[in-house]
Amino acid sequence: MSARILLTHPGTQYAHRLACQLHRLGLLEQFITGIGFSVESRMLRAFPTSLRKKISNRILDCGIREDQIQRILLPELIALYKIRQGKDILNIMHVRNERFQKSISDKQVKNSEGLIGFDTSSWLLARKAKQFGKPFFLDQSTIHPNEKINVVNSLKAQFPDWFVELPEKPDELMKLEEEEHTLSTKIVVASTFTKNSLISQGVPAEKIVINPYGVSKNFFRERNTSKRKKLRFLYLGLMGPAKGLPLLLQLWNEYELHQKAELWLVGPTPTPFNLDLLKGPGITYKGKLPHDQLPPLLNDCDCMVFPSFFDGFGQVILEAMAAGLPVITTTATAGPDIIENGVDGFLVSPGDKKGLAACMLEALADRTRLEDMSIRAREKARMFNWDSYGDRWKNILAYL
């Protein structure tokens, strides 16, 4: 198979991974993005080392030529500046996404054999694809926006102290996302949970394809097998209610788990945020860490707890498993697609505090079994590499 695919993404996420895979398979015509560089870029070489490290997730070290990357810098730079000023992020990102799409020419769309765009930044691209008779593949990175609203409203009532007041997404933006779903040839999601959220809102099931993400090789490190006096649990993610952190901290105190275990919390906080919410016996908040510091961090822990109420995938689940950590997570993530309950991790329903506590107590009760699960978790993670992700994309694009 040989095709000329136009891949577009105004920001980051995992688009650079997809670009590298399409290049490996000989399918990439051009990667259009906000800030992105091949390793051969002269501009990149002029940057100081500190800046190159800061934008490492925007550097494609996989053989992609510089002329295969088109940078649409201005909308991204303006958005980053305004976000730092604390302005309305929803409007900022919408304007960025609109300007980005308008910078893609009709000629580029006509000359391609297919287009890939990402949710919330592809409605104009999808219209152009339809206009010129080109197949359009929507990469849907999160659950349906209506489903997200339903869960968030429930969490506001359940954990009011944890919520920073955020602007509601305007109906106009919701309609644009619906248009992306309608105009797409195929919608590619990373989990069954995301697929079901779309189906529940009327998206035809036959239009949706599941393609789980991969995990980087640097997470597969030699594990430190020396036993700690106390088992160390890790929560890795945003310090907020959507990922289930308030529920985790409630049961941590109610079951007095600090007597037998430690809990490390790693990730950013919203602004503003009351750090007192993260205090408690046996709890250590370590802040947000750069991505390259996560592998050694995971090596210092024994089990990850990720009790999310909704997640399009939950990349940290796969990264923890690659590092040899059994993961306790919910069915509202990619957990059911990756984890065999009780074998290489644990699955509970979102919001099930008793079930979550039971899994943590089970991990505490039998350290030998947890070590066996660690080995199986790593073996399972090896099945989810980026090349496999790319090969599945090749099959999806066989539609062409």
PDB file of C-alpha atoms in Angstrom, residues 55 78 109 146 186 194 202 208 211 218 230 260 278 297 316 329 351 368:
ATOM      1  CA  ILE A  55      10.352  21.199  23.091  1.00  0.00           C
ATOM      2  CA  ILE A  78      -0.260  33.358  20.303  1.00  0.00           C
ATOM      3  CA  VAL A 109      -6.033  18.805   0.289  1.00  0.00           C
ATOM      4  CA  ASN A 146     -21.824  15.395  25.943  1.00  0.00           C
ATOM      5  CA  LYS A 186     -13.795   6.778   9.938  1.00  0.00           C
ATOM      6  CA  THR A 194     -14.384   6.128  24.098  1.00  0.00           C
ATOM      7  CA  GLY A 202     -25.721   8.518  18.129  1.00  0.00           C
ATOM      8  CA  ILE A 208     -15.603   3.747  14.742  1.00  0.00           C
ATOM      9  CA  ASN A 211      -6.553   1.559  17.933  1.00  0.00           C
ATOM     10  CA  ASN A 218      12.539   3.905  27.715  1.00  0.00           C
ATOM     11  CA  LYS A 230       5.915  -0.032  53.214  1.00  0.00           C
ATOM     12  CA  LYS A 260       0.965  -0.143  55.792  1.00  0.00           C
ATOM     13  CA  LEU A 278      -3.283  16.874  49.159  1.00  0.00           C
ATOM     14  CA  LEU A 297       9.944   7.619  39.306  1.00  0.00           C
ATOM     15  CA  VAL A 316       0.002   6.543  32.237  1.00  0.00           C
ATOM     16  CA  THR A 329      -7.840   1.567  37.400  1.00  0.00           C
ATOM     17  CA  GLY A 351     -16.689   5.825  41.735  1.00  0.00           C
ATOM     18  CA  THR A 368       4.661 -12.016  46.330  1.00  0.00           C
TER      19      THR A 368
END
